[in-house]
Structure formats: C-alpha cells, structure tokens
Short mmCIF file of C-alpha atoms and ligand atoms in Angstrom, two decimals:
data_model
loop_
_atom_site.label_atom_id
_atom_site.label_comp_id
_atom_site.label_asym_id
_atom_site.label_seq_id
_atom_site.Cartn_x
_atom_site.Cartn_y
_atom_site.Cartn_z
CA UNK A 1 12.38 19.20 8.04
CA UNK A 2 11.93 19.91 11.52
CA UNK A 3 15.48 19.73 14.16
CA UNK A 4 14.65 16.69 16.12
CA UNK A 5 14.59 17.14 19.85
CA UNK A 6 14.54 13.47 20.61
CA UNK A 7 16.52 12.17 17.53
CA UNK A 8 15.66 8.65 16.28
CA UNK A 9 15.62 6.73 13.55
CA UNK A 10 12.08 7.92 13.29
CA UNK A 11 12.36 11.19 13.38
CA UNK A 12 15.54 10.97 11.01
CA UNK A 13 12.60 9.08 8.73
CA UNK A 14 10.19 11.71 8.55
CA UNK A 15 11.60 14.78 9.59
CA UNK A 16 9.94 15.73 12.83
CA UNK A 17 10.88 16.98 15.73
CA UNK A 18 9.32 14.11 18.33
CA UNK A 19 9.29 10.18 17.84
CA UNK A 20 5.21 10.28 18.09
CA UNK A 21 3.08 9.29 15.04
CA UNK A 22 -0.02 10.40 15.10
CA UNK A 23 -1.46 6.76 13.46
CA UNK A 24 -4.31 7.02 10.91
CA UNK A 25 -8.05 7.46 12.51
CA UNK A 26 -10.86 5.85 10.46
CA UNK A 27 -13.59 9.45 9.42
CA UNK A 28 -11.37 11.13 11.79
CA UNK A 29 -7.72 12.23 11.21
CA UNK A 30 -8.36 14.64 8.18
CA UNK A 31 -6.15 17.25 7.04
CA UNK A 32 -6.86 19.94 10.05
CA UNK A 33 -6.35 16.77 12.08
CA UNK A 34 -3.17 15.61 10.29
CA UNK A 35 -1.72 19.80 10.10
CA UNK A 36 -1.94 19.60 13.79
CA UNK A 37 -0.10 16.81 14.19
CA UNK A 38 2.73 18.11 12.21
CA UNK A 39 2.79 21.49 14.44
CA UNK A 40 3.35 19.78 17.13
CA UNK A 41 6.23 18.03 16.16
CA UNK A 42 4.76 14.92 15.04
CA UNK A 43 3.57 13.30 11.63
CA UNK A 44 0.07 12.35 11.35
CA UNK A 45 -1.58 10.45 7.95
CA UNK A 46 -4.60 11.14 6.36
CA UNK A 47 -7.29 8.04 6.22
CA UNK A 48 -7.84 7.41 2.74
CA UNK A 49 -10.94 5.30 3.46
CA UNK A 50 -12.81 8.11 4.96
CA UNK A 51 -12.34 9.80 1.65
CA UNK A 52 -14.39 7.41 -0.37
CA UNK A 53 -15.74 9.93 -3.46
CA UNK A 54 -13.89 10.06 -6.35
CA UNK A 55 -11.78 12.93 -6.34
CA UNK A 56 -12.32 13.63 -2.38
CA UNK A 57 -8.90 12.19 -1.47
CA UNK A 58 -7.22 13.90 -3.68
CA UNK A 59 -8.69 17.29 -2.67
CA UNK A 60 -8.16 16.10 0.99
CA UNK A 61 -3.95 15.73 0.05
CA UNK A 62 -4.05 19.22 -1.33
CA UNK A 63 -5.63 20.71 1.68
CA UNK A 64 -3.39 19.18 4.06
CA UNK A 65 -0.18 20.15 2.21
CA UNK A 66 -1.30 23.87 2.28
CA UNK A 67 -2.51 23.65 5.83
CA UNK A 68 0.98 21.73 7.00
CA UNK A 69 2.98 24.50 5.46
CA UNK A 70 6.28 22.40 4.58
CA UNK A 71 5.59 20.14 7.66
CA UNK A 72 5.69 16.43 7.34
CA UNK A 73 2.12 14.55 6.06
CA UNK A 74 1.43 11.14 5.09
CA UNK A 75 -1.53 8.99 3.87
CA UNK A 76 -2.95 5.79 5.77
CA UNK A 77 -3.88 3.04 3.45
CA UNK A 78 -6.11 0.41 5.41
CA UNK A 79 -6.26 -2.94 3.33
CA UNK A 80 -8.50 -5.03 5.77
CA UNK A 81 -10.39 -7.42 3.60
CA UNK A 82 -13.12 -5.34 2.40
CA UNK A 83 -16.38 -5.39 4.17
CA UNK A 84 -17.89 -4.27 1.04
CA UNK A 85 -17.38 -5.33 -2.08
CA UNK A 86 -14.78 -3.11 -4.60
CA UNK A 87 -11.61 -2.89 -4.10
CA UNK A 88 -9.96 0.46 -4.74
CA UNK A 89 -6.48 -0.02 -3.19
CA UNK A 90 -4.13 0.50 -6.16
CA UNK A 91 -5.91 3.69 -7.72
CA UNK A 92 -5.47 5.00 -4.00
CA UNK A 93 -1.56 4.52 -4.24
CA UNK A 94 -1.96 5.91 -7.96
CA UNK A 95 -3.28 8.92 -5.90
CA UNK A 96 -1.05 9.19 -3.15
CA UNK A 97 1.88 8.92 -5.92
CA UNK A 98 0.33 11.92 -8.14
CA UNK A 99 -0.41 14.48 -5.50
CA UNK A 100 3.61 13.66 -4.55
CA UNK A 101 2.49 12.63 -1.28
CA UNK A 102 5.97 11.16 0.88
CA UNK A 103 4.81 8.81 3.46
CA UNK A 104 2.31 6.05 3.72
CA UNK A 105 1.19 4.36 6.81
CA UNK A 106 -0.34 0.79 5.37
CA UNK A 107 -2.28 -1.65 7.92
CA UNK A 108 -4.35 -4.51 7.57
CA UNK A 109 -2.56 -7.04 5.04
CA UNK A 110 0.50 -7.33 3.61
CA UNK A 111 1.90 -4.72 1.33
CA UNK A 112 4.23 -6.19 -1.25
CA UNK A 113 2.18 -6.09 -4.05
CA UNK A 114 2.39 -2.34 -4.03
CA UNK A 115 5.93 -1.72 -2.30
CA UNK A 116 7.56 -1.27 -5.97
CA UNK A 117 5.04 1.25 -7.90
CA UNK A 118 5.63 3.10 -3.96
CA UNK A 119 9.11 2.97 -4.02
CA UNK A 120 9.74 3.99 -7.89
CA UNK A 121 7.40 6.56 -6.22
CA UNK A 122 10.53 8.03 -3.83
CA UNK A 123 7.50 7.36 -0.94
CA UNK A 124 8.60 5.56 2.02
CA UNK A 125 6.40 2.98 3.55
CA UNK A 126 5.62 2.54 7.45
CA UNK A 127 3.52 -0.56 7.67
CA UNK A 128 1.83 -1.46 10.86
CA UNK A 129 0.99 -4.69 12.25
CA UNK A 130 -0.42 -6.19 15.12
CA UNK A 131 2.51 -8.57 15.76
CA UNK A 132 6.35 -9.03 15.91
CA UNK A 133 6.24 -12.27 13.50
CA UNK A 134 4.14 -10.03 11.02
CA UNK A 135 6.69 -7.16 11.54
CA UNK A 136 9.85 -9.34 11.08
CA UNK A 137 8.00 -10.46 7.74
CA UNK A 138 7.21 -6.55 6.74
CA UNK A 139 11.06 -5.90 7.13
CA UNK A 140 12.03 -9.05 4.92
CA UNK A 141 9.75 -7.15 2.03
CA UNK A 142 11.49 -4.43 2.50
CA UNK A 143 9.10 -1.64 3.72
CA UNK A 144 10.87 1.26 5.16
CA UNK A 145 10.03 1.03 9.19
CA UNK A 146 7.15 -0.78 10.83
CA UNK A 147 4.42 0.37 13.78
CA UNK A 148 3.59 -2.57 15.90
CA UNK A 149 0.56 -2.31 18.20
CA UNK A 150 -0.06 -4.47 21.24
CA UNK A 151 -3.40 -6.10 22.84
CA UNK A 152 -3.96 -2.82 24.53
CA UNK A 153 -4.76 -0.70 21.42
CA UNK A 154 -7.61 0.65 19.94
CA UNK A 155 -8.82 -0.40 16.88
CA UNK A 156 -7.68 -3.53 15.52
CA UNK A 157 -5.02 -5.85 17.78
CA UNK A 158 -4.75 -8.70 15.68
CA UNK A 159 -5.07 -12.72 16.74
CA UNK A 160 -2.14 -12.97 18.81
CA UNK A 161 -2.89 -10.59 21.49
CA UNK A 162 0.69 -9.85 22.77
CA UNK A 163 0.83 -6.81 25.03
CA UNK A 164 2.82 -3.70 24.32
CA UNK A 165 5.57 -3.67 26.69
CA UNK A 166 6.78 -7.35 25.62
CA UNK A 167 6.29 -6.17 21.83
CA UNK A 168 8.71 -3.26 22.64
CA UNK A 169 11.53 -5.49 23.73
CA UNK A 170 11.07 -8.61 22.04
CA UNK A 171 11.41 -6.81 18.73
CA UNK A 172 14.28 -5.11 19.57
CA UNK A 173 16.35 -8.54 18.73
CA UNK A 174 14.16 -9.61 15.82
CA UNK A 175 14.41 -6.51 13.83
CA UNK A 176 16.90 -4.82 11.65
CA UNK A 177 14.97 -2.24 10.92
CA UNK A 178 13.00 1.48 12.55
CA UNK A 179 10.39 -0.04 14.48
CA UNK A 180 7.46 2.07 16.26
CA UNK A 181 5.19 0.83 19.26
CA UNK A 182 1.43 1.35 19.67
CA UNK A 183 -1.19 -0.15 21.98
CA UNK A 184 -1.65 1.91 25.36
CA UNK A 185 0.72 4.89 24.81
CA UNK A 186 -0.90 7.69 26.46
CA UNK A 187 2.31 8.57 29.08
CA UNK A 188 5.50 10.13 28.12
CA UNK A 189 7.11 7.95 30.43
CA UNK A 190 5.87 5.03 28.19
CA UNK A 191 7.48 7.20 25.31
CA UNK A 192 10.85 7.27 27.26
CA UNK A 193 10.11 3.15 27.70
CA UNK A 194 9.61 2.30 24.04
CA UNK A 195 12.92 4.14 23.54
CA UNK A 196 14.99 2.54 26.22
CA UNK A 197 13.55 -0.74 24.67
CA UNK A 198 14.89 -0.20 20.73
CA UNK A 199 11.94 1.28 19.79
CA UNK A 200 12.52 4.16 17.12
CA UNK A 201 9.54 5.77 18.30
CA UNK A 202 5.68 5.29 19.11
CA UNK A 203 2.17 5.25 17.34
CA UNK A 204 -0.70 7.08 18.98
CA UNK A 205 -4.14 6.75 18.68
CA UNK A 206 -6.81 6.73 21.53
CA UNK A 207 -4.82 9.41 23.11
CA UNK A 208 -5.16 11.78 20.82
CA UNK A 209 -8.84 11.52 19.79
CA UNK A 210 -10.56 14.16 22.17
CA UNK A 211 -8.01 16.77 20.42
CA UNK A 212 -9.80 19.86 19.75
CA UNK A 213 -8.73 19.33 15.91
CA UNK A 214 -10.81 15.99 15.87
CA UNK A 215 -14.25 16.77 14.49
CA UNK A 216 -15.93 14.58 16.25
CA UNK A 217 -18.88 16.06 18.70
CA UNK A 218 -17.82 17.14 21.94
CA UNK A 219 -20.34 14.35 24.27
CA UNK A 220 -18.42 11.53 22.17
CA UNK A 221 -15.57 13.05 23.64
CA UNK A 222 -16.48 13.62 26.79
CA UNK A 223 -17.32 10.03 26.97
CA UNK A 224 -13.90 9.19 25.76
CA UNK A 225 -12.55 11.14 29.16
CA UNK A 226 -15.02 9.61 31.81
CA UNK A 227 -14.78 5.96 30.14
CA UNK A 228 -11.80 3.78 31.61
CA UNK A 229 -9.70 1.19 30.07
CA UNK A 230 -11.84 -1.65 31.20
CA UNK A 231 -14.98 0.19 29.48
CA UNK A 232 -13.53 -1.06 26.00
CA UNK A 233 -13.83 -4.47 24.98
CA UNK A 234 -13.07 -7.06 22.22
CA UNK A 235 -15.38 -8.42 19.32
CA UNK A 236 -15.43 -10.16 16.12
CA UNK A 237 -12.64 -12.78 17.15
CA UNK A 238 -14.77 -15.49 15.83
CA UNK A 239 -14.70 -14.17 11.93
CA UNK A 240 -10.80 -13.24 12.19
CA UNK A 241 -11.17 -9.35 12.62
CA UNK A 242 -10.83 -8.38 16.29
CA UNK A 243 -11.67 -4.73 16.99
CA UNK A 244 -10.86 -3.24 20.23
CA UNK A 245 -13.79 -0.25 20.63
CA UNK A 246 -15.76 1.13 23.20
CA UNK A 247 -18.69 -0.60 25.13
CA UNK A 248 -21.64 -0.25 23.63
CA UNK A 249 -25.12 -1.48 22.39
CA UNK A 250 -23.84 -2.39 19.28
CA UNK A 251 -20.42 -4.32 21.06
CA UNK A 252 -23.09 -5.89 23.54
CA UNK A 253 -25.00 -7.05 20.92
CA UNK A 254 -22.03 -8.47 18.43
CA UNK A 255 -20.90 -10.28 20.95
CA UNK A 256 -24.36 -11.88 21.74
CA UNK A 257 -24.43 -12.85 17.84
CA UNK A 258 -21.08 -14.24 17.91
CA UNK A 259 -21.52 -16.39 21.19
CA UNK A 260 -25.05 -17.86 20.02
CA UNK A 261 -24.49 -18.46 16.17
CA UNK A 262 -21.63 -20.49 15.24
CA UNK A 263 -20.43 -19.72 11.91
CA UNK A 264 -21.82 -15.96 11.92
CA UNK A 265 -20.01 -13.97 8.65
CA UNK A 266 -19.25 -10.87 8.79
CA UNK A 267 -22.62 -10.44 5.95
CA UNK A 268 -24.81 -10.76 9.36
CA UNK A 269 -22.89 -8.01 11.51
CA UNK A 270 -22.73 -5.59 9.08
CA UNK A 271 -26.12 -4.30 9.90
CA UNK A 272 -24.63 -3.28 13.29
CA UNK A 273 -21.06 -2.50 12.42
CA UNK A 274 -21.12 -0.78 8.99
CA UNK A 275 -18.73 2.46 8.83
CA UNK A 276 -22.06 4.16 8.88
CA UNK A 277 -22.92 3.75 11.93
CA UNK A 278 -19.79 4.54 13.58
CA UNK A 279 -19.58 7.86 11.46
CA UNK A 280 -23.08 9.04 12.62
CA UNK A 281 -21.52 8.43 16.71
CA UNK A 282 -19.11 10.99 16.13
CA UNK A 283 -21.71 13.09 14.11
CA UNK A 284 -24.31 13.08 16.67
CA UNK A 285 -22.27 12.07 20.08
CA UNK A 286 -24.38 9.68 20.70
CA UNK A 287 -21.86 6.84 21.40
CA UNK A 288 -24.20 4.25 22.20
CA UNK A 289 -24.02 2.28 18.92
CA UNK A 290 -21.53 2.02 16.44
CA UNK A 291 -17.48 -0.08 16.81
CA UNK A 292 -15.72 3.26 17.53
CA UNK A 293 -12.65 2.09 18.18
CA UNK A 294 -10.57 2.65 21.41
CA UNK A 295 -8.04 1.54 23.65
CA UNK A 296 -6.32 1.05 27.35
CA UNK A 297 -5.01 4.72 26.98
CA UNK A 298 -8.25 5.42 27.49
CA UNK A 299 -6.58 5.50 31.21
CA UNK A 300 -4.36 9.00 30.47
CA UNK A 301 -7.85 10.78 28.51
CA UNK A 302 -8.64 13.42 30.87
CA UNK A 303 -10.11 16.45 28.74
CA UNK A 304 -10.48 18.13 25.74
CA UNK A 305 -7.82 20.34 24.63
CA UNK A 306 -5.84 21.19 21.68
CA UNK A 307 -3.58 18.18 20.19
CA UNK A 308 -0.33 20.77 21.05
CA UNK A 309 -1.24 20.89 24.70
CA UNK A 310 -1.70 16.83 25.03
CA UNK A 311 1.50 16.10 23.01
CA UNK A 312 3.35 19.44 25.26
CA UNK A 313 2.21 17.34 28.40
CA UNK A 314 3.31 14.00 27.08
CA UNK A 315 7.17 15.42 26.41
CA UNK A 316 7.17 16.66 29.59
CA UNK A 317 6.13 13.49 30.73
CA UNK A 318 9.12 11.68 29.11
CA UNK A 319 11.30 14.64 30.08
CA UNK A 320 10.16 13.70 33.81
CA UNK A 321 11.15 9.99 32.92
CA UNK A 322 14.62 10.57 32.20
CA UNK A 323 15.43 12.76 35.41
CA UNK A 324 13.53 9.62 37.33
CA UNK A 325 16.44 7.39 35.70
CA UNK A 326 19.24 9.87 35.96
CA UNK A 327 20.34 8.32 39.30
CA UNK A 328 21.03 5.28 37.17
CA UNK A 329 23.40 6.86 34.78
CA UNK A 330 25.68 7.49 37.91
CA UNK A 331 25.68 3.70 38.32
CA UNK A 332 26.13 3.33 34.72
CA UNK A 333 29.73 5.85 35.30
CA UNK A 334 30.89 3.61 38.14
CA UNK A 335 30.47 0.27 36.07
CA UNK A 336 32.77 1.83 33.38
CA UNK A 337 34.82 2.95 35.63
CA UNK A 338 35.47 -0.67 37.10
CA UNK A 339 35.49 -2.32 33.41
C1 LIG B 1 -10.80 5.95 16.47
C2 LIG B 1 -9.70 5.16 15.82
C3 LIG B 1 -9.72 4.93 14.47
C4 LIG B 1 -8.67 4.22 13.86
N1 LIG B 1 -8.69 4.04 12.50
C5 LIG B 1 -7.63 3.43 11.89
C6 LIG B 1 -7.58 3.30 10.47
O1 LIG B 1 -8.50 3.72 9.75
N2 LIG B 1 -6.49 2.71 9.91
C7 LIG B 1 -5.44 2.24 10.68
O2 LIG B 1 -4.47 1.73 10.13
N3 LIG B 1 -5.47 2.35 12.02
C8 LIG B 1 -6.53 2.93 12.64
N4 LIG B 1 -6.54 3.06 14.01
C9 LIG B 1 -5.38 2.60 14.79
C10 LIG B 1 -4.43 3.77 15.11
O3 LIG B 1 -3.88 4.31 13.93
C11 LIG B 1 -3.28 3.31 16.01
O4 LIG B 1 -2.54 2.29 15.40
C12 LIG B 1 -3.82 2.78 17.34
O5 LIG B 1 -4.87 3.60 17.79
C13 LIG B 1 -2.70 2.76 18.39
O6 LIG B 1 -3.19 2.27 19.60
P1 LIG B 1 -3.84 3.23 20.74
O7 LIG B 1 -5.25 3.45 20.31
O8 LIG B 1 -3.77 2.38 21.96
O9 LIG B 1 -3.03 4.47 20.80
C14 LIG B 1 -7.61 3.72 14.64
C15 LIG B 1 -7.61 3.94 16.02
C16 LIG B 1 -8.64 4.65 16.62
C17 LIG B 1 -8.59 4.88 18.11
#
C-alpha cells in the first residue's frame, strides 16, 4: 500500500499513490506494462484476452506479481460478445481467484453473474461502462467502483455517445458509489477536473500507449504522436459494437461495408477486424490495417518516453491546475466569512 498523494476514494480502493488507472489494453498492457504502472503510482490490469493459451494467463499473473514487488495489480476481464465462438469467461475468474489476484477491471457486459464467486474471492470489482445509466445499474449489483468512459475514448464508447466532461458531473448525483472517468484524459488539468466534478479518479488509455514499457514497435508509436484527435474515427455502429480506433485501410474499408450492405454481421468484418490483424500492427508498425484502438487524447501524445515520465508530467499538470484555481479559494474564504 502506497501513501496516497492525492487521496480518494480510489486510491483508498487500491492502494496507490495517484487517482490514475492505467485501464486494460487489448495484446498490450502485460505484466512489464502493468509493473510500470504500479511504480508510478498508479494500478494498471493485465488483459486476460491477450493471454489466450491455456496456462499463459496464469504465468502472466505470476510474472507481474514478482515484477510489481508488493505494488498494486489487477486483471481486465473483457466480456464483449465473443467474436469467436467459446466462451472462457468463468475459468478466467477461476484463474484470477487462484493466483490470489485482488482487483478486476470487467468491461463489455454486465457482471453479476460472476460478482459472488469474486466477492467470496475477497477481489474487488471495478467495472467499466460506456454510460452513466449502465454505471448507476453496475452500482445497484453491487460491484465495488465503476470507470465510465465518454465518446472521446479509445476503444469501445458505447451507443450513447455522451462526452466525458458531462459524464463527470452528471454522475456525480446519480451515484453512491467510487466512480472513475475515461474518454480524452491525457491533461492533468483534466485529472484536477474529474476530481472537482465527484469523480474518485480517472481511467487512462490512449495516453499511455507510446510508453516505453508498451511493446508495441516504435513507427506504430510514432504514428500515435504525429496522428491528431480527428485522425481516429468510429465504426461498427450498425452491428451494436462501436470501436473508436485509428484511421486506417481497414476503418476506411469497414465503414464502406457497413454503409453499402444493410444487415452486414459481424461474420463478414471479421476478415478485416480479427484480433489478428491488429496484433500484427503493433508487431510490425505498420499501422495501416488493423482496429487499433485510440482516442481524442491522441491530442496530449507527443513522444515516446517511459510511462513514469508521462504520468510525472501529468501530476504536474494537475499540480499546475490547482494553483490556476487557488485565487478562487480566496473567494471561497470571503463567502464563509459573510455566511
Ligand atoms: C489500444 C487500446 C486497447 C484497449 N483494450 C481494452 C481491453 O482489452 N479491454 C478493456 O476493457 N478496455 C480496453 N481499452 C480501453 C481502455 O482500457 C480505457 O478504458 C480507454 O482507453 C480510456 O479512454 P482513452 O483511450 O481516451 O484514455 C483499450 C484502449 C486502447 C487505447
């Protein structure tokens, strides 16, 4: 357990010294990934759906525990519908349960099916969604905080396409419980936003991709840094599964299916938007096909460094954001003074 140095309910949660999760990255946030995170003061999960092989996740736990040395780790469970067929969702709690793993970050459907096997478990459950009305829900099952993420994220923003910043305040009244925002952070002053809002803390992705500690080949990355926010776009809306990712061939040509066949299933995309294909982008750096998934923050990307140097410059970011408002809490003295 790390002091906190921005004490929320989220750090109080997990034990870390910042209110920044480092949010699960599909073949990407592995345990070198994940160890980083926790370094720097963050927590960051493991994706168990990169770790497909049997045995592989397991293996991947152990090496992140050693690697994390006492720091805080958790496991991302992604339960999209499965674009293949086989579903292996429970053994992968089973899993996460054995190795004693403490934290899960679920996504993509509703957990309550597996919240009490979790909870016997002692593991505490951050489920993200793509919506206040699907986080109010999450809180009524009883999961232990939720992440919501905005229009502006990478990855997947849901149906209802609400930005970040209204996210951040509107669920400040609907909630009862530790609620994280995602979509766009890249800023510590957004940081210092969520928090004024009533947000316990934030979820990171896009940000923190081009981290040294991300495998991925350096051109992908330095892609990610000259590409701007409007050089990511939005496809498969019209089969229910929007993915925010970088423009590309394969993006280009989704979205040429989806506008001249009515009725296209995901069966006739996955030729162009298997896993596969995505995994051999970041193998390669070839970024031109593939749905590698990224967001607005691609707007704050501007080089490759170490993941401690890009979280360092977001704290002083938010550190910068609360001597902007300081003026404020002089106006804040005089209105007590007067009440
Ligand atoms: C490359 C990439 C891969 C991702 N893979 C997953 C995933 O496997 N499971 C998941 O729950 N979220 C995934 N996400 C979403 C992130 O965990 C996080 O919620 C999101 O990136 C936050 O928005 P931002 O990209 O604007 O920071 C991914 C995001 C990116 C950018």
């Amino acid at each position: 357990m790390h002091q906190a140095d921005w004490p929320t309910a989220a750090t109080a949660l997990f034990g870390t010294r910042l209110p920044i999760v480092a949010g699960g990255l599909m073949w990407l946030s592995n345990a070198d990934y994940v160890a980083a995170a926790a370094r720097a003061g963050m927590i960051g999960f493991i994706t168990a759906a990169s770790f497909p092989e049997p045995g592989a996740l397991r293996a991947e736990i152990r090496r992140c525990r050693e690697l994390c040395e006492g720091g805080p780790f958790g496991v991302n469970v992604s339960m999209l519908p499965k674009l293949v067929p086989g579903e292996k969702t429970r053994e992968v709690f089973e899993t996460i349960a054995e190795e004693g793993v403490r934290f899960v970050e679920t996504s993509g459907r509703n957990p309550e099916a597996f919240l009490p096997p979790l909870k016997s478990a002692g593991i505490k459950v951050l489920h993200k969604v793509p919506a206040v009305r699907h986080a109010v829900k999450a809180a009524s099952i009883g999961v232990d905080a939720v992440a919501i993420v905005g229009a502006e994220c990478g990855g997947h923003p849901g149906l209802d396409m609400v930005g970040t910043i209204v996210n951040a305040a509107w669920a400040q009244s609907r909630l009862d419980i530790p609620y994280l925002i995602g979509g766009g952070i890249g800023h510590g002053s957004q940081i210092a936003a969520a928090l004024a809002m009533g947000a316990a803390g934030v979820v990171v992705g896009t940000r923190f991709v081009v981290a040294d500690e991300v495998w991925a080949h350096a051109d992908y990355k330095r892609r990610l840094v000259e590409a701007q926010p409007t050089d990511t776009g939005l496809c498969m809306q019209s089969i229910g599964n929007t993915v925010r990712t970088l423009r590309n061939e394969t993006t280009r040509a989704v979205q040429a299916l989806e506008a001249t066949q009515p009725g296209v299933t995901i069966q006739d995309l996955m030729p162009l938007v298997s896993g596969q294909i995505g995994r051999h982008a970041y193998v390669s750096g070839d970024w031109s096909k593939g749905l590698l998934s990224a967001g607005h923050a691609l707007a704050f990307v501007d080089r490759l460094e170490p993941l401690a140097a890009i979280v360092a410059r977001l704290e002083a970011q938010m550190r910068e954001a609360l001597r902007r408002l300081a003026p404020f809490s002089i106006l804040h003295g005089a209105e007590a003074r007067r009440s």
